[in-house]
XYZ file of C-alpha atoms in Angstrom:
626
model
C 0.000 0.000 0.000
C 3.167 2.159 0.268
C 2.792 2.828 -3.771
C -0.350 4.776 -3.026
C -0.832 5.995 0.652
C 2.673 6.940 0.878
C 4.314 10.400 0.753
C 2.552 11.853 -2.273
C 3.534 15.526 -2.202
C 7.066 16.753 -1.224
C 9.180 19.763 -1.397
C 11.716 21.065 -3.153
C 15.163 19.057 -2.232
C 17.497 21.572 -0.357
C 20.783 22.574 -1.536
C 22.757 22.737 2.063
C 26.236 24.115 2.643
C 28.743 22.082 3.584
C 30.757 22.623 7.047
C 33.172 20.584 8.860
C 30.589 21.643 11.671
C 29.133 18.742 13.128
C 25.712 20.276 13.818
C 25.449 21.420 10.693
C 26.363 17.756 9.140
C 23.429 16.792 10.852
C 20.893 19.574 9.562
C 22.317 18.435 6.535
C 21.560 14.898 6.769
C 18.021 16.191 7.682
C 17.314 18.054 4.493
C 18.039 15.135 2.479
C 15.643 12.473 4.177
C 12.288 11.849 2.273
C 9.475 10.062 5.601
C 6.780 8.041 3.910
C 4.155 7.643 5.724
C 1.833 4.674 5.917
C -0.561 5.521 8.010
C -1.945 8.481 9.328
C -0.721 10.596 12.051
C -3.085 11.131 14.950
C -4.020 14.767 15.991
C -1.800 16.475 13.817
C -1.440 17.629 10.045
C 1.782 17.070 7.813
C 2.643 21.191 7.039
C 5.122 21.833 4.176
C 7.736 24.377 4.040
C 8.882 26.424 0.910
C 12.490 25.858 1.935
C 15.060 29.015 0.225
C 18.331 27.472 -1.444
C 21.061 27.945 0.596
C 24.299 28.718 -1.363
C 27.329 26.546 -1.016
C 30.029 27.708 1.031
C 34.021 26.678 2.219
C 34.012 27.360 5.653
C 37.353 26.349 6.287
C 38.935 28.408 2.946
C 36.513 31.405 3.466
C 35.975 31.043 0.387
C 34.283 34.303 -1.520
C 31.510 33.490 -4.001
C 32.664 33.788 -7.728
C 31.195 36.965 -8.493
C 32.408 38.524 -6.093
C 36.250 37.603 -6.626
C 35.489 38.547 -10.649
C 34.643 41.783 -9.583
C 37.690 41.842 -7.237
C 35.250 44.042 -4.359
C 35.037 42.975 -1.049
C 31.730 42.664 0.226
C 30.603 44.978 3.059
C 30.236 44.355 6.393
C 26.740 45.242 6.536
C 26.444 42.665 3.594
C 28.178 39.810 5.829
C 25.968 40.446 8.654
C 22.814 40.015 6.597
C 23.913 37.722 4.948
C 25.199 35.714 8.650
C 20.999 36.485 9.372
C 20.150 34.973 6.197
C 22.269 32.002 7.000
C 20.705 31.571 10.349
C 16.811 31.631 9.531
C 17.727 29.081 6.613
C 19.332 26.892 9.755
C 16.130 27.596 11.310
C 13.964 26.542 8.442
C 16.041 23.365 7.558
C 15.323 22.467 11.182
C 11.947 22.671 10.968
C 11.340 20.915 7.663
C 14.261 18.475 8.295
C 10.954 15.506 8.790
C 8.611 17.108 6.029
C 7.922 15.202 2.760
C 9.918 17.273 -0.359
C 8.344 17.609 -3.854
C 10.652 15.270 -5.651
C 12.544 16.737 -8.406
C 14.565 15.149 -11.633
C 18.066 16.212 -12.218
C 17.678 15.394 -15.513
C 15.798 17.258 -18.061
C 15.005 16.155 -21.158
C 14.777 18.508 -23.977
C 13.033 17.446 -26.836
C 14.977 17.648 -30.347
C 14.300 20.209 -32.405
C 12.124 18.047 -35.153
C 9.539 19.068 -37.411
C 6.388 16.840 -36.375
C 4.500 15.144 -38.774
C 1.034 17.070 -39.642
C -2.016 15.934 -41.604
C -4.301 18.277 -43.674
C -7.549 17.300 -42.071
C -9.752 18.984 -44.148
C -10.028 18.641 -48.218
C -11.631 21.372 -50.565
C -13.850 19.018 -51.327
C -17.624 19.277 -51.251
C -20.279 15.965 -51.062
C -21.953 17.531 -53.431
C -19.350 16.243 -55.543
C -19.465 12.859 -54.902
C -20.511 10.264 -57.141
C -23.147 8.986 -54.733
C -27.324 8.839 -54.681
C -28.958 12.294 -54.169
C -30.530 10.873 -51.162
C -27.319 10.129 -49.388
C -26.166 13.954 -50.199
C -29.276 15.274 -48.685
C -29.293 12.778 -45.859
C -25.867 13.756 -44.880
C -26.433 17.579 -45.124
C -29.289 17.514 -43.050
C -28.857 14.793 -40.744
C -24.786 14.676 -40.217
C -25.017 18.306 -41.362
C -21.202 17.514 -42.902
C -20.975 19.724 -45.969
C -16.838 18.977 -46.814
C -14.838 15.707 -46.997
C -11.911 15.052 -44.941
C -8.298 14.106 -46.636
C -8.726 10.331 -45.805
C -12.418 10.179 -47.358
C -12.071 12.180 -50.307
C -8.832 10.185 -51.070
C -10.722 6.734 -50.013
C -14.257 7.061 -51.451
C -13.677 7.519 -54.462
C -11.516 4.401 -55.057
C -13.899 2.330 -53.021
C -16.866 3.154 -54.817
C -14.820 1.458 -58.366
C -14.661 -1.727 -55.818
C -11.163 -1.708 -55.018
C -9.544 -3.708 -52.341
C -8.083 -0.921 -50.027
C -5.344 -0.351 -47.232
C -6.457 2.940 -45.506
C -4.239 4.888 -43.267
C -5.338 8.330 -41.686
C -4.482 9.887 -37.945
C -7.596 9.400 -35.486
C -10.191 11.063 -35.554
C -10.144 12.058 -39.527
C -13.513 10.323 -40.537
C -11.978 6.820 -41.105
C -15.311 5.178 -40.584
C -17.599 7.423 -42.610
C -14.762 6.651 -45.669
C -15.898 3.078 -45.735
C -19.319 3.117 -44.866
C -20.829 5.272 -47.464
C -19.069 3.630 -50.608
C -20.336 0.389 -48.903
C -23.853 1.393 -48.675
C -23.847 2.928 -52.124
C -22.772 -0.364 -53.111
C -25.468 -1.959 -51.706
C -28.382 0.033 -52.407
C -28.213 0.060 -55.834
C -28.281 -3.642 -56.635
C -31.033 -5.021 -58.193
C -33.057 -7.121 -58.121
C -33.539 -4.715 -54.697
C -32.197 -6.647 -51.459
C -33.776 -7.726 -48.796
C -32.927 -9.061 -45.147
C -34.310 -12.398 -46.519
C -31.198 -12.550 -49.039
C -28.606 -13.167 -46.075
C -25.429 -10.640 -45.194
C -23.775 -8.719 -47.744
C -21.301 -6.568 -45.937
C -19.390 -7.596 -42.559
C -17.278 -5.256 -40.745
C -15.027 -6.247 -37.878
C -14.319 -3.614 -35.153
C -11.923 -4.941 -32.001
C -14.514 -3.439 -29.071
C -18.271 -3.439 -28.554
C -18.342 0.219 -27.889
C -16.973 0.793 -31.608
C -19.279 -1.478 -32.661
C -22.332 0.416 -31.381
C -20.872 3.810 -32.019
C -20.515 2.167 -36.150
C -24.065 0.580 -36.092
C -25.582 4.129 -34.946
C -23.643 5.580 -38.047
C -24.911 3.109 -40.615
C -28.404 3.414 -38.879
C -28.158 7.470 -40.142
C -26.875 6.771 -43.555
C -29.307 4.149 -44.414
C -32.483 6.310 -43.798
C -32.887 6.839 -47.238
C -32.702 2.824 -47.705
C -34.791 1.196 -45.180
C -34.899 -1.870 -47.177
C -30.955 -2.509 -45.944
C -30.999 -4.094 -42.702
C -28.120 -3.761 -40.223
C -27.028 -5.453 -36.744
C -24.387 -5.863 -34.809
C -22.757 -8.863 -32.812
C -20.922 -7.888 -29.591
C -21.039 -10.458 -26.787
C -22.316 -9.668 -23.453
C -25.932 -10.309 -24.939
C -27.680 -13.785 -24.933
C -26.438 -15.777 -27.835
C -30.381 -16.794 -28.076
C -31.205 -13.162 -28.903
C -28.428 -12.809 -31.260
C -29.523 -15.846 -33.186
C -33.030 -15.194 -33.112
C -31.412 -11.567 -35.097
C -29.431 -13.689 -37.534
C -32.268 -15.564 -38.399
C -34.480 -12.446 -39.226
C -31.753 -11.577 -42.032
C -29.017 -8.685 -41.504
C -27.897 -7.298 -44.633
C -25.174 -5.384 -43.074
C -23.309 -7.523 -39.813
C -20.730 -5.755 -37.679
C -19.370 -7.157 -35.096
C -16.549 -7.956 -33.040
C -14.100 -10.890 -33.551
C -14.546 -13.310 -30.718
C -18.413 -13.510 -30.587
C -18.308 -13.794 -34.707
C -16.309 -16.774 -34.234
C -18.543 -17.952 -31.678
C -21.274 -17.902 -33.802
C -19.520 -19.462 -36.945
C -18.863 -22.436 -34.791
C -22.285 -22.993 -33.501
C -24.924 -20.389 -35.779
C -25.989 -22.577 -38.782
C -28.326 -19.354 -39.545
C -24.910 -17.689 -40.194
C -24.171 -17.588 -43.450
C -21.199 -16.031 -45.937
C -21.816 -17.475 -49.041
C -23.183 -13.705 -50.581
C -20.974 -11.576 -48.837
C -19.612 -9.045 -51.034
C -17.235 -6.237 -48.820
C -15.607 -7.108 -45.623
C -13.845 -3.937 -43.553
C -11.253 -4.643 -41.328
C -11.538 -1.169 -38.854
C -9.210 -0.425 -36.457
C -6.725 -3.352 -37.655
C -3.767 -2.972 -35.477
C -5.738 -2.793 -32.433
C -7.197 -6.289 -33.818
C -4.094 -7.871 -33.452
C -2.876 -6.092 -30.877
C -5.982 -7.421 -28.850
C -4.423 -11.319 -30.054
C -7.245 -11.308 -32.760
C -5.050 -12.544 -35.515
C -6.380 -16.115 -35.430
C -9.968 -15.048 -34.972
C -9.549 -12.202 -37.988
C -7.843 -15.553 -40.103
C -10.932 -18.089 -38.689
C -13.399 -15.451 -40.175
C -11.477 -14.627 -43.280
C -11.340 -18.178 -44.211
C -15.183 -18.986 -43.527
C -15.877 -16.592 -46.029
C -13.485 -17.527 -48.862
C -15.173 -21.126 -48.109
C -18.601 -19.922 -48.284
C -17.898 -18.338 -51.420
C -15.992 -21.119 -53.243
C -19.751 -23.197 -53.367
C -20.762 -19.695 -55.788
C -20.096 -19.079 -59.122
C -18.045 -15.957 -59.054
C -18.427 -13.166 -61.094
C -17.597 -9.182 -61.355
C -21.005 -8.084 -59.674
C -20.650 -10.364 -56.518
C -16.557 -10.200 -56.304
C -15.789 -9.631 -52.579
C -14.110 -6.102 -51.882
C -11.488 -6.039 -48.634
C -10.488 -2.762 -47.240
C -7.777 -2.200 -43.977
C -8.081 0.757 -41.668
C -5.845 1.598 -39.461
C -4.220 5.033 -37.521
C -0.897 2.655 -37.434
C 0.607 0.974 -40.009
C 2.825 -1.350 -37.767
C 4.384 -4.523 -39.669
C 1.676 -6.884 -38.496
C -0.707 -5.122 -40.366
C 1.396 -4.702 -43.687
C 1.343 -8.971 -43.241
C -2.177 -8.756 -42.746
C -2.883 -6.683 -45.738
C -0.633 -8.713 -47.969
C -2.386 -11.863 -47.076
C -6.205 -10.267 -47.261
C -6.326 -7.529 -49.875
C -5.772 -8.418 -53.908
C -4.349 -5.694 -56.425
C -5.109 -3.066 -53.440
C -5.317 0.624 -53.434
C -2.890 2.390 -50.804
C -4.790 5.306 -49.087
C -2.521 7.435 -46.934
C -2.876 11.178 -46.089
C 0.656 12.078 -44.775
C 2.712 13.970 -47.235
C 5.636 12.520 -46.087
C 4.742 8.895 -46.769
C 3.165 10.570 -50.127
C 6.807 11.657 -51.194
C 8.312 8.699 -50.482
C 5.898 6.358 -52.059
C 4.926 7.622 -55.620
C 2.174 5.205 -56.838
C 0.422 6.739 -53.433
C 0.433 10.408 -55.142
C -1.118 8.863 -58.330
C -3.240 6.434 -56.569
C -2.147 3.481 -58.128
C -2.669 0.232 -57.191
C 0.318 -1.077 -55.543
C 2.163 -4.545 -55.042
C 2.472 -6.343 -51.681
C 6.193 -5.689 -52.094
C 5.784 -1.874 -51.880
C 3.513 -2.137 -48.799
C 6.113 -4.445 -47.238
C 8.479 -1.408 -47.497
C 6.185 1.144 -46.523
C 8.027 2.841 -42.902
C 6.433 2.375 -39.828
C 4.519 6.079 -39.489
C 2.570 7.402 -36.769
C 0.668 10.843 -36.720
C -1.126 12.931 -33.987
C -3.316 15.513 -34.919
C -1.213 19.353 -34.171
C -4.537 20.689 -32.353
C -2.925 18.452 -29.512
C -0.706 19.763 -26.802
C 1.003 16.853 -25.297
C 2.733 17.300 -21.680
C 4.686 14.880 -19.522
C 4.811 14.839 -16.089
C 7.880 12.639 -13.959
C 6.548 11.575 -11.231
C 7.200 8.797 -8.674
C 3.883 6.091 -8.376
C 3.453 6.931 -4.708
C 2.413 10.684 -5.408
C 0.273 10.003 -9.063
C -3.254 9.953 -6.649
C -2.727 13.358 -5.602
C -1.160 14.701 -8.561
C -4.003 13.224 -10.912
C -6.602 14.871 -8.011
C -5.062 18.317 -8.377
C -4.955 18.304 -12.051
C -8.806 17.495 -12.377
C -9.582 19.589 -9.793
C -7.623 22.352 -11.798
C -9.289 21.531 -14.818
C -12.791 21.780 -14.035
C -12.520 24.612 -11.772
C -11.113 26.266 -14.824
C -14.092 25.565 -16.724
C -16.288 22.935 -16.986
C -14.046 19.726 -18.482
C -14.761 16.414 -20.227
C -11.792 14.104 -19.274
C -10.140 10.592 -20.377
C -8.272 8.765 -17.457
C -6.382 5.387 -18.684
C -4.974 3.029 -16.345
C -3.219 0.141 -16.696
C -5.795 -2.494 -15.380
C -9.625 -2.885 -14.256
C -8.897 -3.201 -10.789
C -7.081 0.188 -10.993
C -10.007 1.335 -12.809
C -12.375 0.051 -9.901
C -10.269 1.209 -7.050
C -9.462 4.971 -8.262
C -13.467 5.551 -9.383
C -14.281 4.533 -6.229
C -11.991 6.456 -4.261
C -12.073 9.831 -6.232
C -15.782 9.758 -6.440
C -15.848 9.859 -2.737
C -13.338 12.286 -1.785
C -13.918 14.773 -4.740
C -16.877 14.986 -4.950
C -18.848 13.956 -1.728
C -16.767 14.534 1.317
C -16.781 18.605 2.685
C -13.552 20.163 2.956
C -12.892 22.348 6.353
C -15.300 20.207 8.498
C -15.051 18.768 11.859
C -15.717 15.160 11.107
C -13.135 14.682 8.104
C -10.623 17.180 9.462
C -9.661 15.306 13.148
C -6.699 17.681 12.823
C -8.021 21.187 12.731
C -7.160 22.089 16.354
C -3.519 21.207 16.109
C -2.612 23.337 13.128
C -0.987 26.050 15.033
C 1.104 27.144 11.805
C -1.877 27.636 9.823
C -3.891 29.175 12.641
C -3.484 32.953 11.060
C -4.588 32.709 7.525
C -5.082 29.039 6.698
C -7.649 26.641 8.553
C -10.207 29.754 8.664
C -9.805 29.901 5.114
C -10.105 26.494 4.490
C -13.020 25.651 2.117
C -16.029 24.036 3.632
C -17.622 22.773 0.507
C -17.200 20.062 -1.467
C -14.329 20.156 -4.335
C -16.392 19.318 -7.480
C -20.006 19.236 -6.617
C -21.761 17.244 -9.076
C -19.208 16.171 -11.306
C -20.196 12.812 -12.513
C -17.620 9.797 -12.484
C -18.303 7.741 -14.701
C -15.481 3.740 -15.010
C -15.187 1.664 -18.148
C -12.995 -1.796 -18.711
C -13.417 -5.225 -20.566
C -15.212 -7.340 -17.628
C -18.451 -4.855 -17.335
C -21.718 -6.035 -18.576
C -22.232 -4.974 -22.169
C -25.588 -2.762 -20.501
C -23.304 -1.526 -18.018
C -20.276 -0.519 -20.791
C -23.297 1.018 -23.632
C -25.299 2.855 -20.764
C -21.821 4.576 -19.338
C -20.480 4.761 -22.913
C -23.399 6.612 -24.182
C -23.983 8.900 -20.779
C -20.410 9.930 -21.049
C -20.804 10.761 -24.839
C -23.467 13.309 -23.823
C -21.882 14.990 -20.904
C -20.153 18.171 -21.127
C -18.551 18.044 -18.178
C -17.637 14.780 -16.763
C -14.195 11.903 -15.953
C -14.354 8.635 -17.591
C -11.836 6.293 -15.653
C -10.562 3.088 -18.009
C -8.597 0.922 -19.257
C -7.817 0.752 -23.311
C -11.121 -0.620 -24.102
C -12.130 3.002 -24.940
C -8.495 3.995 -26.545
C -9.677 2.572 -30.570
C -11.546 4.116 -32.754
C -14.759 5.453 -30.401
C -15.717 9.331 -31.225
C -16.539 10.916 -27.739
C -17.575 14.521 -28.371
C -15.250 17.610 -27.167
C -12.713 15.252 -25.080
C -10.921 18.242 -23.566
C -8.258 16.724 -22.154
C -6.858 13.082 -21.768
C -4.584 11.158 -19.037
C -2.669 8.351 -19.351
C -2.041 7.414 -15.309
C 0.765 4.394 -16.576
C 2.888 4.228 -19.730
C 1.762 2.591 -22.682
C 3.000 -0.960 -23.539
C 3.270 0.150 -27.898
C 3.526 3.187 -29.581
C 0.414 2.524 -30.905
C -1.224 2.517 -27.802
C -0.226 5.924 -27.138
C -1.541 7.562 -30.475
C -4.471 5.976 -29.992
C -4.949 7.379 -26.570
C -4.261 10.837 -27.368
C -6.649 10.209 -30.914
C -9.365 10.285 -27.981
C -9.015 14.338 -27.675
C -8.784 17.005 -30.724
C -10.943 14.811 -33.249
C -11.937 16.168 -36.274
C -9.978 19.652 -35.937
C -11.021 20.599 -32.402
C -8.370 21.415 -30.005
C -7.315 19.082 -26.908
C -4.977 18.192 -24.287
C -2.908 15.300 -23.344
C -0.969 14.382 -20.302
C 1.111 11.166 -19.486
C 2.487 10.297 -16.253
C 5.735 8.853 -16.574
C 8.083 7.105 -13.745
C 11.614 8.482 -13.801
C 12.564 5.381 -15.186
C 10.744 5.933 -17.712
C 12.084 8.861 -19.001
C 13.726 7.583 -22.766
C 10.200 6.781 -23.435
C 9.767 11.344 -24.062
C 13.067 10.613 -26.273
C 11.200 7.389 -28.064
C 8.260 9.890 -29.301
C 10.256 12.665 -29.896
C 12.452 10.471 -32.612
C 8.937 9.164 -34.026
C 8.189 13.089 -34.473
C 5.799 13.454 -31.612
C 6.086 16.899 -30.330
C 5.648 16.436 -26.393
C 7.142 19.150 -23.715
C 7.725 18.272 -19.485
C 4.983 19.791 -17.195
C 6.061 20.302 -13.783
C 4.591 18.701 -10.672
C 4.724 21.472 -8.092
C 2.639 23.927 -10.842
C -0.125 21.419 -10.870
C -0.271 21.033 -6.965
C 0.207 24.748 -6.539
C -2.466 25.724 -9.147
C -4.548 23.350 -7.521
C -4.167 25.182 -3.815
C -5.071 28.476 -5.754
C -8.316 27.489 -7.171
C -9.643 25.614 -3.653
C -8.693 28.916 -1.614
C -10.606 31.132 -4.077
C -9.244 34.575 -4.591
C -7.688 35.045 -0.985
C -3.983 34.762 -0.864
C -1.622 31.852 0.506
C 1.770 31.763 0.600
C 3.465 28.501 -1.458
C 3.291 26.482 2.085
C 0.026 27.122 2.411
C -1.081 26.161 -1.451
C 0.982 22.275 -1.132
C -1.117 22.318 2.197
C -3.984 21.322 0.057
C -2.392 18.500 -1.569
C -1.912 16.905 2.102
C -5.686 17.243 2.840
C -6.406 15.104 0.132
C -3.796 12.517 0.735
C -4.932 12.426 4.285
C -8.758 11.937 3.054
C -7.402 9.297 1.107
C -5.476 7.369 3.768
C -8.497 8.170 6.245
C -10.749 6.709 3.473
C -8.882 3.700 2.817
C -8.242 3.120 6.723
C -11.919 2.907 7.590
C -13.462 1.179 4.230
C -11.690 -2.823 4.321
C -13.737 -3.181 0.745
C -11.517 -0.736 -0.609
C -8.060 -1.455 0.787
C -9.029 -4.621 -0.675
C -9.692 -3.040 -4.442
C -6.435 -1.431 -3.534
C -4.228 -4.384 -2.706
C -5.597 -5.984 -6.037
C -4.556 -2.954 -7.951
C -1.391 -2.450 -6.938
């Protein structure tokens, strides 16, 4: 439990001079000890100190400081004996704070190289009207999607998908990825003829790696297809009753999307399912497919269909069309595309890969060689500004309270926190929905330690809020082993909020469009670069500015010089700002010296250690999460 109900908040490490003086060897060795507590004391708060540097002197030399002997003047002796005060409250101060927790601070600072990111025209010239596509769809998506221009990656992609060309499609999140291949597809669909119906079996299947992706899709075809009601869609997701889902396959779905595992289920034991007139498969999100250890489910489902198929006559009209999306193009994928996608059509919007790929610039069809070759690439929208913070594990629960406490009191906030696991997930929502925004700050039954404050007496504990830090700010957790009503009712509750913190784990980092996202976390590290675009793809979607913050362990730090050679553009944020911000905002407009800001900070940890103390359930969510 040390990891999180430790020291969270320290000071600033003190520089101390060095003297053969024994006394002072031991104010010394005072400065540089870091207590961590574990539990709580009784009857008294932990204050910090801002501690003054104290500059390093030779005693035993009398030494002058450098620029004094440059300048060859002797300092006064009115100097010397402020300087001998000086020396003396700093003795005083070092004393005092020799057992107070120090804000821990790097020695190292990273500075990013000076490299041009990579950037991504979002937005093309181009109009809908222009499209080659059913007057109904154009009105349909004026009034309904009210879109009026394409983005690079779907005037680039639409075109060559409605000729029926296999495709590999490669865009940063949050361009418009899935509107690229749905509207070719359904253009495709509604004008064959004799007219379908949901009697004549599936026709399109789409593959998404999570069921809130899934959903989000289905509620996009839904809006496209109201000028077709004759096309059917569903979706297949797991976490509903596989009698249900049957009972839907047996009705007839013209368009099927669903995730890997529970398609596979169903071509196992569904004899309702059926392939044989299939006629597009979309691969969405196909890194995170693999990544997720989908390969052999992807292959399973690939193969089912090529089977189905072989017992048809083929011909032009029914010739099965594959298309690849992805934000990465990582080497599993390039395998996957060369195995899945004949004669395909390579759509990338970075100018970069443009340059060094010709046949991409003339959007040619290219060979599985070339797309072999094709460099691993990553892009991040610029509307993002990305900040790291170092800090240690045992002081992230504070630091992560401060800076969402500092958010919304700056103005109302929609946040992304990602953690590592579900049990993190399940202890932190628990925790920080309690103490932020239930329990009263400044009152007698939380604060046992009110009376002993003598330090704070003056200006401090009157002053001390007595309301609660984010009234109403709704808390809202997300991971893998929720129901599926439990994941759709928080997905789509979060989706409308304007203000609200979604705690989870990477089940919500692929491919889901969550309005205005103003700023997202990431509590832990990444395993893959991929993971990390993908995370930060949650905030600044289609043009709209956003924030992103990672919290990295100092041993962590080459990961900052990892992104920065992949072109990510990514600058430090420091600790103490957040904490001290933090102390501004919950004391209002009345002022506080830096002591009395970090104050806050302790408060919280102490309401967290008080929490944990008294609730067994969690200290038991805690043990599992750490």
């Amino acid at each position: 439990m040390d990891i999180i109900l430790s020291n969270f908040i320290v000071d600033e490490q003190p520089q101390v001079a060095e003297h053969h003086n024994d006394s002072n060897s031991e104010i010394k060795s005072k400065g540089e000890i870091s207590i961590q507590f574990t539990k709580v004391p009784s009857g008294r708060a932990i204050i910090a100190k801002k501690r003054p540097q104290v500059s390093h002197q030779n005693s035993a030399n009398n030494e002058k400081p450098r620029s004094i002997l440059a300048n060859n003047n002797p300092p006064k002796a009115e100097k010397r004996t402020t300087e001998g005060l000086k020396d003396e409250k700093r003795k005083v101060n070092a004393e005092r704070a020799g057992n107070e927790p120090k804000l821990s601070k790097s020695n190292d600072y990273i500075r990013p190289p000076e490299l041009r990111p990579f950037q991504e025209k979002l937005f093309s010239e181009q109009s809908f009207d222009s499209l080659d596509i059913h007057p109904h769809s154009k009105k349909n998506i004026a009034d309904l999607l009210q879109y009026k221009h394409l983005t690079t990656v779907q005037s680039m992609a639409i075109p060559s998908l409605l000729k029926g060309s296999d495709a590999l499609v490669r865009a940063q999140t949050g361009s418009g990825k899935t509107l690229a291949y749905a509207l070719p597809l359904i253009e495709r669909l509604h004008v064959m003829r004799p007219q379908i119906h949901r009697t004549d079996g599936i026709k399109a299947v789409v593959i998404v790696p999570t069921r809130e992706l899934a959903v989000q899709t289905y509620e996009l075809v839904q809006k496209l297809l109201k000028p077709f009601t004759w096309i059917v869609p569903g979706y297949l997701t797991g976490g509903e009753k596989r009698k249900t889902e049957k009972a839907r396959l047996r009705a007839g779905l013209n368009i099927l999307i669903a995730t890997p595992g529970r398609l596979c289920d169903h071509i196992r034991n569904t004899e309702s399912l059926k392939f044989g007139n299939v006629c597009c498969l979309v691969l969405d999100e196909a890194d995170r497919l693999l990544e997720l250890g989908y390969e052999k489910d992807v292959k399973e489902i690939i193969e089912a269909m090529h089977e189905a198929r072989e017992k048809k006559d083929e011909n032009e009209e029914t010739k099965m069309q594959t298309v690849l999306l992805s934000a990465t193009l990582t080497a599993s994928v390039k395998e996957l595309a060369g195995l899945t996608l004949n004669d395909p059509v390579y759509v990338e919007t970075s100018e970069v890969i443009q340059r060094e790929t010709p046949c991409v610039e003339t959007n040619e069809n290219i060979c599985t060689d070339q797309l072999l070759n094709v460099e691993d690439y990553v892009s991040i929208p610029a509307t993002v500004k990305q900040r790291y913070l170092e800090i240690p594990p045992k002081q992230r629960l504070v630091a992560l309270s401060a800076l969402i406490v500092h958010e919304q009191r700056q103005k109302p906030s929609k946040i992304l926190v990602f953690m590592a696991t579900q049990d993190l997930v399940n202890f932190h929502y628990d925790a920080m929905t309690e103490v932020l925004t239930l329990q009263k700050f400044g009152t007698s039954s939380d604060n046992e330690s009110s009376g002993s404050e003598e330090e704070f007496n003056d200006d401090n504990t009157n002053s001390m809020d007595s309301s609660v830090l984010l009234p109403g700010l709704k808390f809202y957790k997300l991971h893998g082993h929720m129901t599926q009503v439990e994941r759709t009712s928080v997905f789509n509750e979060y989706r409308k909020a304007t203000a609200a913190v979604l705690i989870c784990t990477d089940v919500a980092a692929r491919g889901i469009d969550i309005p205005l996202v103003d700023l997202v976390v990431q509590y832990h590290a990444p395993q893959i670069l991929a993971d990390y675009v993908h995370r930060v793809g949650r905030t600044a979607r289609a043009g709209h500015t956003g924030k992103a913050v990672i919290f990295l362990d100092p041993a962590e730090k080459e990961f900052i010089q990892y992104l920065t050679a992949k072109h990510i553009k990514i600058y430090e944020q420091k600790v103490d700002g957040i904490i001290k911000n933090f102390g501004l905002f919950v004391n209002g407009n009345r002022k506080r010296n830096s002591s009395g800001k970090i104050h806050w900070a302790y408060e919280i940890q102490h309401r967290y250690e008080r929490l944990i103390k008294k609730e067994h359930q969690l200290l038991e969510s805690a043990k599992r999460g750490m």
